[in-house]
Short mmCIF file of C-alpha atoms in Angstrom, two decimals:
data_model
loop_
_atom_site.label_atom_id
_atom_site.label_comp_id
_atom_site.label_asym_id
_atom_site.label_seq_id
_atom_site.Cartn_x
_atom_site.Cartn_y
_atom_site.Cartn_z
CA UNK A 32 3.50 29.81 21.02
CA UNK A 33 3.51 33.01 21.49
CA UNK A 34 1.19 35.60 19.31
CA UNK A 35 3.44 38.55 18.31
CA UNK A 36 0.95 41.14 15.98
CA UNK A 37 -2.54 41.71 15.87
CA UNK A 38 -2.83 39.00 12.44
CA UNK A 39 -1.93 36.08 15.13
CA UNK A 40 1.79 35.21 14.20
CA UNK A 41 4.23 33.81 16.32
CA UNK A 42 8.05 32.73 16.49
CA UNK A 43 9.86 29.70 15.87
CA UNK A 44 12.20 28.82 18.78
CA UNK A 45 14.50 26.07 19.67
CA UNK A 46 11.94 24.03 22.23
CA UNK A 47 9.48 24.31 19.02
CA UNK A 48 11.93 23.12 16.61
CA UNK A 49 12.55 19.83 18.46
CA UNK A 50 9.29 19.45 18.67
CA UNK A 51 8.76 20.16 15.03
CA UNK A 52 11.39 17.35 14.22
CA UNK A 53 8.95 14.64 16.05
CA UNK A 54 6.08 16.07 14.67
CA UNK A 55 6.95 15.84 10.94
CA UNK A 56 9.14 12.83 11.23
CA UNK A 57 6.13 11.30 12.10
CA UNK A 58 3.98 12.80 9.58
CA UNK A 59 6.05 12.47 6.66
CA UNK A 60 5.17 8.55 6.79
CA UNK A 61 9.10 7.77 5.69
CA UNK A 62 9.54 10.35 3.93
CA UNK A 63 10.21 13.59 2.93
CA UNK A 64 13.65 13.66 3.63
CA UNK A 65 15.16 13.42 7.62
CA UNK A 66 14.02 15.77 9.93
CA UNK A 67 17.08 15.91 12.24
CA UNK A 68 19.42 17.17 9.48
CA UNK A 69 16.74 19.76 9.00
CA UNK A 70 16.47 20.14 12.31
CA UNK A 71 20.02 21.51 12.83
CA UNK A 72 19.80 23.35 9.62
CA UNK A 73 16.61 25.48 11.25
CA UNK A 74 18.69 25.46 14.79
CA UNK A 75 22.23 27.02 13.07
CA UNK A 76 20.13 29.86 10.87
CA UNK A 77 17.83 30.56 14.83
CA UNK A 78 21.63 30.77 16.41
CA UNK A 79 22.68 33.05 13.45
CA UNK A 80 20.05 35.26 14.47
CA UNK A 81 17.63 34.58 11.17
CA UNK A 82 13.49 35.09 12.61
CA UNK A 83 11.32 32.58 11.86
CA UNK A 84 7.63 33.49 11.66
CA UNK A 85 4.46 31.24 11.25
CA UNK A 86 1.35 32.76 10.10
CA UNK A 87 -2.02 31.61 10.57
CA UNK A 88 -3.91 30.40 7.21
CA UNK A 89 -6.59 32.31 8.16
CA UNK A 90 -4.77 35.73 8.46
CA UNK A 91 -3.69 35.31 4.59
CA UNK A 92 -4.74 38.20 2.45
CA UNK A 93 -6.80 37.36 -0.13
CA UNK A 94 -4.14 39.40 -2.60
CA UNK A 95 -0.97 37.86 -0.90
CA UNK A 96 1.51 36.16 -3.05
CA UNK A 97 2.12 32.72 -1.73
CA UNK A 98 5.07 30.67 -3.41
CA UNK A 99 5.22 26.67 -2.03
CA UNK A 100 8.39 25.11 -1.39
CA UNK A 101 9.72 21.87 -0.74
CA UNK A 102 13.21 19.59 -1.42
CA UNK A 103 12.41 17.03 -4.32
CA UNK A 104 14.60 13.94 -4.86
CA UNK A 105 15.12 10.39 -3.09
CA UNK A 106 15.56 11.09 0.83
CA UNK A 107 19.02 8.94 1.00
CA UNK A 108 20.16 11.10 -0.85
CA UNK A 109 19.05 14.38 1.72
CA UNK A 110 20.44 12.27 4.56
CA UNK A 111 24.02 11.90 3.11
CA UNK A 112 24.37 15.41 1.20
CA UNK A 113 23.91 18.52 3.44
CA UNK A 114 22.65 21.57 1.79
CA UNK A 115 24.36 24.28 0.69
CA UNK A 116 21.58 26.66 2.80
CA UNK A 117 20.57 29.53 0.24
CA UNK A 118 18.96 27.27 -2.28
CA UNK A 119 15.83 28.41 -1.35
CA UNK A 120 16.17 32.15 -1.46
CA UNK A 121 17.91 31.66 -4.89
CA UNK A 122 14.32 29.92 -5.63
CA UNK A 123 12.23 33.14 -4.18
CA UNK A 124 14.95 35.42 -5.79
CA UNK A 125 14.91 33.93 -9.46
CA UNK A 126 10.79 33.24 -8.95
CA UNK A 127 10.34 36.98 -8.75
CA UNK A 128 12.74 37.99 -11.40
CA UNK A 129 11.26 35.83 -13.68
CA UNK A 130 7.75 37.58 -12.89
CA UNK A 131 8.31 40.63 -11.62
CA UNK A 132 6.60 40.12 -8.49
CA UNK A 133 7.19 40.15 -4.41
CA UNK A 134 6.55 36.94 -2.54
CA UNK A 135 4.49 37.77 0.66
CA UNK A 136 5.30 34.52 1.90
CA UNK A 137 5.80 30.90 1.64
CA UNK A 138 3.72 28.22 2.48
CA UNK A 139 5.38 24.44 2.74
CA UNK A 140 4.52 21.48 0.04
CA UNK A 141 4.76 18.78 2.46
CA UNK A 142 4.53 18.42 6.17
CA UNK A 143 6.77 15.30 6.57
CA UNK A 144 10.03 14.99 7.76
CA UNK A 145 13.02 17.81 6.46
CA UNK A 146 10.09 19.51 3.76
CA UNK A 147 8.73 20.95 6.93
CA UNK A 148 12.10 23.13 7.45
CA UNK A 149 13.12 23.60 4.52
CA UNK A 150 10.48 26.57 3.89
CA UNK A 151 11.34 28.20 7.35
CA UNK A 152 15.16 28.35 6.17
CA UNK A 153 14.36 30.07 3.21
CA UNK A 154 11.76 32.33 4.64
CA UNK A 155 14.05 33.46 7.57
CA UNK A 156 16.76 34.27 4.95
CA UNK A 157 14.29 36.08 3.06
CA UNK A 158 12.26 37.86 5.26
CA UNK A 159 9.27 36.63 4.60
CA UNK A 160 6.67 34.10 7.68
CA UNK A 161 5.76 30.85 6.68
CA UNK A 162 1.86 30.16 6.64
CA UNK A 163 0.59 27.55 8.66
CA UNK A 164 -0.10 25.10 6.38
CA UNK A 165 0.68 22.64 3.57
CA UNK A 166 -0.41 21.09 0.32
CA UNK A 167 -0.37 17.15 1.57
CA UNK A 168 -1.05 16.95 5.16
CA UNK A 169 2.07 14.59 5.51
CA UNK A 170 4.55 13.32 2.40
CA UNK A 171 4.24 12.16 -0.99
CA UNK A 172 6.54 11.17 -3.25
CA UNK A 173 5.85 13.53 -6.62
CA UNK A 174 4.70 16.83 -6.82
CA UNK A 175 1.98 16.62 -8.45
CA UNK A 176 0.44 15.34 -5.51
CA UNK A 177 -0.50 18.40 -3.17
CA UNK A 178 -4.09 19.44 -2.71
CA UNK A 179 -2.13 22.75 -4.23
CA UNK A 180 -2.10 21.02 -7.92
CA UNK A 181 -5.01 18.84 -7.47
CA UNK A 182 -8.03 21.60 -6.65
CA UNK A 183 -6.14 23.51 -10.32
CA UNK A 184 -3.22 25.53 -8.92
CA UNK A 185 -0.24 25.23 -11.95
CA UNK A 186 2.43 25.49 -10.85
CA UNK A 187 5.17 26.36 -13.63
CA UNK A 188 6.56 29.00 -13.86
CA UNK A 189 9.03 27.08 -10.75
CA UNK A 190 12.65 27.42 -10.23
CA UNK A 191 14.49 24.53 -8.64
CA UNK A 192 17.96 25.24 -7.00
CA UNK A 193 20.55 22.95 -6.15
CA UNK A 194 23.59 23.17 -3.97
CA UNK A 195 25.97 23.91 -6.29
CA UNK A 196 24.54 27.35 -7.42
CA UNK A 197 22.66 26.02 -10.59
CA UNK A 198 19.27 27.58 -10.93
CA UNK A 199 16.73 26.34 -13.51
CA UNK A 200 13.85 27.77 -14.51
CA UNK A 201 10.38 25.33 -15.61
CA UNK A 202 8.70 28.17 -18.05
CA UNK A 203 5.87 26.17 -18.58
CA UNK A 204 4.50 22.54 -18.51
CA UNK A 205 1.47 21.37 -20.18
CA UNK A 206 0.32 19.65 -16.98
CA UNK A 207 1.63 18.88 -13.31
CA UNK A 208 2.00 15.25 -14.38
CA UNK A 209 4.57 16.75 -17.05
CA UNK A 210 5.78 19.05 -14.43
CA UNK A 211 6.83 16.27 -12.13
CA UNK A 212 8.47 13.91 -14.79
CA UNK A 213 10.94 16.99 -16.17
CA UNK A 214 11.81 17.78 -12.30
CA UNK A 215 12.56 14.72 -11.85
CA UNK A 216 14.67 14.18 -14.50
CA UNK A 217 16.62 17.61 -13.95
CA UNK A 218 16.91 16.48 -10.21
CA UNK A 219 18.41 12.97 -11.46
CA UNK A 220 21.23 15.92 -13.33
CA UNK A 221 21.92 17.63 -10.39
CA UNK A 222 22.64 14.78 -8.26
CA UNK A 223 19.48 13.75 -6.46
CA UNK A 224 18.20 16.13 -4.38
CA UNK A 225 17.30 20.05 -4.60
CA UNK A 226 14.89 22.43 -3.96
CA UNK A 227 12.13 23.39 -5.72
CA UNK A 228 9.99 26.25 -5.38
CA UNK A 229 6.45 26.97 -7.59
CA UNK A 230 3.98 29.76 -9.37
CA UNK A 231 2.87 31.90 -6.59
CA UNK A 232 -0.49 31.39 -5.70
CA UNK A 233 -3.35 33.87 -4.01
CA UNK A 234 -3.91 33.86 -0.57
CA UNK A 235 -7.64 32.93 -1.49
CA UNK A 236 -6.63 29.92 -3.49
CA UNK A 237 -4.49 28.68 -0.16
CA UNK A 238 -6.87 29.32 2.73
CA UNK A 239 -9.63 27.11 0.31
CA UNK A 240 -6.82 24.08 -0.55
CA UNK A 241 -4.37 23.99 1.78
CA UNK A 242 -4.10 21.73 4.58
CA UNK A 243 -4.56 24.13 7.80
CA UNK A 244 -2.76 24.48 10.67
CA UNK A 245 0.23 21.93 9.60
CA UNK A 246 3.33 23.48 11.64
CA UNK A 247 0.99 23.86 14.82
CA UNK A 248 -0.36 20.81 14.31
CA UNK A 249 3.59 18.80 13.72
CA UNK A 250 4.85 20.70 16.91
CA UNK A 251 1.61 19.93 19.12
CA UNK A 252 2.31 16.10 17.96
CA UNK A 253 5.87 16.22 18.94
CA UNK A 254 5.27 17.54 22.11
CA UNK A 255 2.59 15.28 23.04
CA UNK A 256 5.33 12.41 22.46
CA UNK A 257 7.75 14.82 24.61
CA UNK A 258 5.47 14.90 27.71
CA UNK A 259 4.70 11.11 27.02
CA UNK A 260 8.78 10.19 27.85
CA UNK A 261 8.96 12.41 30.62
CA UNK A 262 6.02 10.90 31.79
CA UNK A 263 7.13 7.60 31.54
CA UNK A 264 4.02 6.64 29.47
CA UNK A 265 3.39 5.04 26.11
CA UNK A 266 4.62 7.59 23.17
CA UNK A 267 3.37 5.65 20.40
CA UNK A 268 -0.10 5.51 22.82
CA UNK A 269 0.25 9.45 22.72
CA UNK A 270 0.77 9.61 18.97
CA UNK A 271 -2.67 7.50 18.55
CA UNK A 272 -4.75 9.49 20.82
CA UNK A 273 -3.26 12.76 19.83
CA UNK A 274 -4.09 12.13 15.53
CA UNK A 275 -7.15 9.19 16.07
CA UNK A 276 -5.13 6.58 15.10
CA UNK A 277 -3.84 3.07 15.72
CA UNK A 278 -1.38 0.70 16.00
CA UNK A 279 -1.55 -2.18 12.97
CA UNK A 280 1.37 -3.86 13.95
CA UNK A 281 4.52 -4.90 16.12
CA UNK A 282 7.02 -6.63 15.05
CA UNK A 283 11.28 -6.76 14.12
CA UNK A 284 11.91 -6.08 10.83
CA UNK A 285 13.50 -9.01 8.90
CA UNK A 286 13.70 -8.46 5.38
CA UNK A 287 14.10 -4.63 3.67
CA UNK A 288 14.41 -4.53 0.26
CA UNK A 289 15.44 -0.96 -1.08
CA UNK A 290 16.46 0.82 -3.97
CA UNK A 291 17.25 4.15 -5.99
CA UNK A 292 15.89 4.53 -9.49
CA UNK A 293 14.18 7.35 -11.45
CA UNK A 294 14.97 9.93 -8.28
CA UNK A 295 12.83 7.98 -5.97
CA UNK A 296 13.60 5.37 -2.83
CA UNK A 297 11.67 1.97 -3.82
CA UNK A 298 11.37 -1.09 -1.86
CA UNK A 299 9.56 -3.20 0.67
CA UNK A 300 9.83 -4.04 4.02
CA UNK A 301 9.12 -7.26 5.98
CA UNK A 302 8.40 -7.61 9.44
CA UNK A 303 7.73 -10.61 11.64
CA UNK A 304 5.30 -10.07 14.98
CA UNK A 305 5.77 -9.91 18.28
CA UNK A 306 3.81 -9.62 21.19
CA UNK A 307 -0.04 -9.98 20.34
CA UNK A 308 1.19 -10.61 16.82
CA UNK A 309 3.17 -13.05 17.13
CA UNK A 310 3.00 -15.28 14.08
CA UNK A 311 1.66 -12.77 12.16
CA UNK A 312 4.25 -11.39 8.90
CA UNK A 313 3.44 -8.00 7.74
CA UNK A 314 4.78 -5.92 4.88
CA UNK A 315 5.24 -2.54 3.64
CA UNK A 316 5.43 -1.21 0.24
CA UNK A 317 7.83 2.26 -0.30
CA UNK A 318 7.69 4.68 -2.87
CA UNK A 319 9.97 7.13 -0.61
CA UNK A 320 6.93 6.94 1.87
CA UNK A 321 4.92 4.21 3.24
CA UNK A 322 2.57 3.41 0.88
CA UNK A 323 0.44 0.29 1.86
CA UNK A 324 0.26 -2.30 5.00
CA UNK A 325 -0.48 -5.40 4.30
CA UNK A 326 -0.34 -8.63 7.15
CA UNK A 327 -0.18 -11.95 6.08
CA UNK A 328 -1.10 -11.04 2.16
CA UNK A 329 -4.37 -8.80 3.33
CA UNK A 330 -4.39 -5.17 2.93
CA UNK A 331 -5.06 -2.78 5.91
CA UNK A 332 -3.94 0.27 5.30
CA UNK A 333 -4.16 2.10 2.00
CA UNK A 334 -2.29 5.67 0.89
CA UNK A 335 -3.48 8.45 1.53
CA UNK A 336 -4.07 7.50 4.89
CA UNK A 337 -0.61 7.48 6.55
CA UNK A 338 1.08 4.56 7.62
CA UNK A 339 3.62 5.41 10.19
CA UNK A 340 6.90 3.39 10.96
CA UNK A 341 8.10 4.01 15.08
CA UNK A 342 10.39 2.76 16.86
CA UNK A 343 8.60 0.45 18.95
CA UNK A 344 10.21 1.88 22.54
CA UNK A 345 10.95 5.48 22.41
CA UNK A 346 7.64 6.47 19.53
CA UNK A 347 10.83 8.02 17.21
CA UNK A 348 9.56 7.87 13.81
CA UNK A 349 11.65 6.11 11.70
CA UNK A 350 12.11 7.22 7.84
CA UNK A 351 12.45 4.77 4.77
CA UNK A 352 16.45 5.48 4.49
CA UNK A 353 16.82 5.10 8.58
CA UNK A 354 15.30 1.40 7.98
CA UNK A 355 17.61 -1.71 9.31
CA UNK A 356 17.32 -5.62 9.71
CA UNK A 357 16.37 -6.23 13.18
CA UNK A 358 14.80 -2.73 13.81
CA UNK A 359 11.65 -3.25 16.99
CA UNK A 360 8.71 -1.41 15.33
CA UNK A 361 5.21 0.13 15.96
CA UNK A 362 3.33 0.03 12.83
CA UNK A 363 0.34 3.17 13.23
CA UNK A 364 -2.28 4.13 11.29
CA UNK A 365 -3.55 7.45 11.01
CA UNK A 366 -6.53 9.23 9.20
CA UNK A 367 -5.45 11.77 6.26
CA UNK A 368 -7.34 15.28 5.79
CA UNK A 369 -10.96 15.08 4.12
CA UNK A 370 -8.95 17.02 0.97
CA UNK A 371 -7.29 13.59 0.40
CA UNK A 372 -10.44 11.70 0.17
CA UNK A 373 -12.35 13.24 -2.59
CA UNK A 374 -12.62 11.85 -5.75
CA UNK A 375 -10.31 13.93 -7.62
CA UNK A 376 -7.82 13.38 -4.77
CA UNK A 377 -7.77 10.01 -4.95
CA UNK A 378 -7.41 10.04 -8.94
CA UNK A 379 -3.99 11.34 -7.84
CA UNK A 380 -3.06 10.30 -4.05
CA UNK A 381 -4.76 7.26 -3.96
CA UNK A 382 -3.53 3.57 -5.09
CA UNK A 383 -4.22 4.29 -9.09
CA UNK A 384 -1.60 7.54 -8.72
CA UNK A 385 1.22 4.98 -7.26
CA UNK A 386 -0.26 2.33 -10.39
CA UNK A 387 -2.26 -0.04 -8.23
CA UNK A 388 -4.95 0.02 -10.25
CA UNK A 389 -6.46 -3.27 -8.33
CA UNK A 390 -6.45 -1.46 -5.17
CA UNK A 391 -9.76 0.02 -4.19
CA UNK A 392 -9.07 3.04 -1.70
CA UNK A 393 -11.00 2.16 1.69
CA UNK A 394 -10.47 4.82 4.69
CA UNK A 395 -10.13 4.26 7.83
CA UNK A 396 -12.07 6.03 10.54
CA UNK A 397 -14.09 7.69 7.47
CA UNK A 398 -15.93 9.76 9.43
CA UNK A 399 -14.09 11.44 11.06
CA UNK A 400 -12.16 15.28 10.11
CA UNK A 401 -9.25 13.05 9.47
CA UNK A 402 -6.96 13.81 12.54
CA UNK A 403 -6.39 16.89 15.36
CA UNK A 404 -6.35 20.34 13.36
#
């Protein structure tokens, strides 16, 4: 990476951006729409000469004018309708209209999968960097659920774009819960998938709630599975050692049950063990991410921590859309960020915010910093 000004940014190139693709494929836990459709997106706007800038959280202003950005929908839907490209610059555009403000730059809702490019598009069209950083640490299904709403950001006004050219405008919601349900609904209008950008918020809001160092930490991830292939060594080995996690399960997949309804990708998958499990079954509830592990009826792994889906050979993660019968998996388990874990997190993120209200949340490797920063 290399450090182009005195406040410690750096530029986006194409050996970055593949790594970036692993990186939050991986993190996104299924979801958050695919990464190699974003990937070319970010590639084409690079080759069209658009900059792409990452700041570091720490070199925020305190007075800066963040705005957080993400696509919202079901990711099938991301994976089989390409964007249009400008949706989010309309979002920046109409945001400060509607305030009669300047964004000083955009930070990214979720880490996972294409929600880690989509930002950098609109930035690069804009003008504006992209902080290093995120509200999740990884993907989640609603919006509600970044550590952006959750530690009392709100988040209307918001704009969300679609492809077509519509923009609409959220004035005001009376919570983020209420936020969520009328974007979703409006998404459901427009087809199933558009962007959505939200209230600016202070740089002193995001360098106390965001999740640091997200883009450096996707790329770094992505290139640890890169040297692991060249290598000829284990990538999903790389993965664990890189984020302090491990592998749950291996196994073919041979059952997938999946479904759109109310804007979201629902299902479960089932997968049969191999190797040191063999005669184990294991099983994965989705919520457009991976939501809980369970083998042979037991729970293992719980949301927020991530529960990661690889092919079982090359480490390539493998999203809740990209799912098939007969699929050889790696099933890994990695720690989420502390800001996941407390109580008011888990009110939201946990089991009771996906309505498994007889779950108990119990993380793994508690005490730990909850992965690589």
């Amino acid at each position: 990476m290399m450090l182009d000004r005195a406040d410690g940014r750096w530029r986006l190139d194409e050996e970055m951006i593949e790594a970036l693709e692993i990186g939050s494929g991986i993190l996104g836990t299924g979801g958050g729409g695919n990464p190699y459709i974003g990937k070319l997106r970010v590639r084409q706007a690079l080759r069209d000469g658009h900059v792409m800038e990452i700041i570091p959280l720490e070199s925020v202003p305190d007075e800066a004018r963040i705005v957080a950005m993400g696509g919202i929908g079901a990711p099938l839907v991301s994976h089989e309708r390409i964007k249009e490209g400008r949706e989010g610059l309309r979002c920046v555009r109409a945001l400060e209209e509607r305030l009669g403000v300047k964004v000083d730059a955009i930070a990214c809702e979720e880490i996972g999968g294409q929600n880690s490019m989509e930002p950098l598009i609109a930035a690069a069209v804009a003008g504006l960097p992209v902080v290093d950083c995120d509200g999740m640490g990884r993907a989640f299904p609603e919006m509600q659920m970044t550590t952006y709403a959750i530690y009392g950001h709100r988040s209307t006004p918001s704009v969300m774009c679609d492809p077509h050219g519509n923009v609409v405008i959220f004035d005001h919601a009376i919570s983020e819960l209420w936020h969520e349900r009328m974007a979703r609904a409006c998404v459901v209008s427009q087809g199933g998938a558009s962007t959505l950008a939200s209230a600016p918020m202070s740089g002193e809001f995001i360098k106390r709630y965001a999740i640091p160092h997200s883009y450096s930490k996707a790329i770094s991830l992505g290139n640890a599975v890169l040297d692991a292939r060249r290598e000829h060594r284990d990538p999903v080995e790389a993965i664990c050692q890189a984020e302090r996690g491990e592998v749950v399960f291996r196994g073919k997949i041979v059952d997938l049950k999946r479904q759109l309804a109310g804007g979201f990708v629902r299902g479960e998958a089932i997968i049969q063990g191999f190797d040191s499990y063999e005669g184990d079954q294991a099983s994965i509830h989705i919520q457009n991410e991976f939501l809980i592990f369970s083998r042979n009826g037991q729970i293992e792994v719980i949301v927020p921590d991530l529960i990661v889906v690889l092919d079982a050979d090359s480490g390539e993660a493998i999203s809740t859309e990209m799912l098939r019968y007969g699929q050889r998996v790696a099933v890994l388990a990695l720690p989420c960020h502390p800001l996941l874990r407390s109580p008011e997190a888990l009110d939201v993120v946990g089991p009771k915010g996906f309505g498994f209200d007889d779950i108990t949340f119990k993380p793994m490797n508690a005490d730990d910093t909850g992965g690589a920063e």
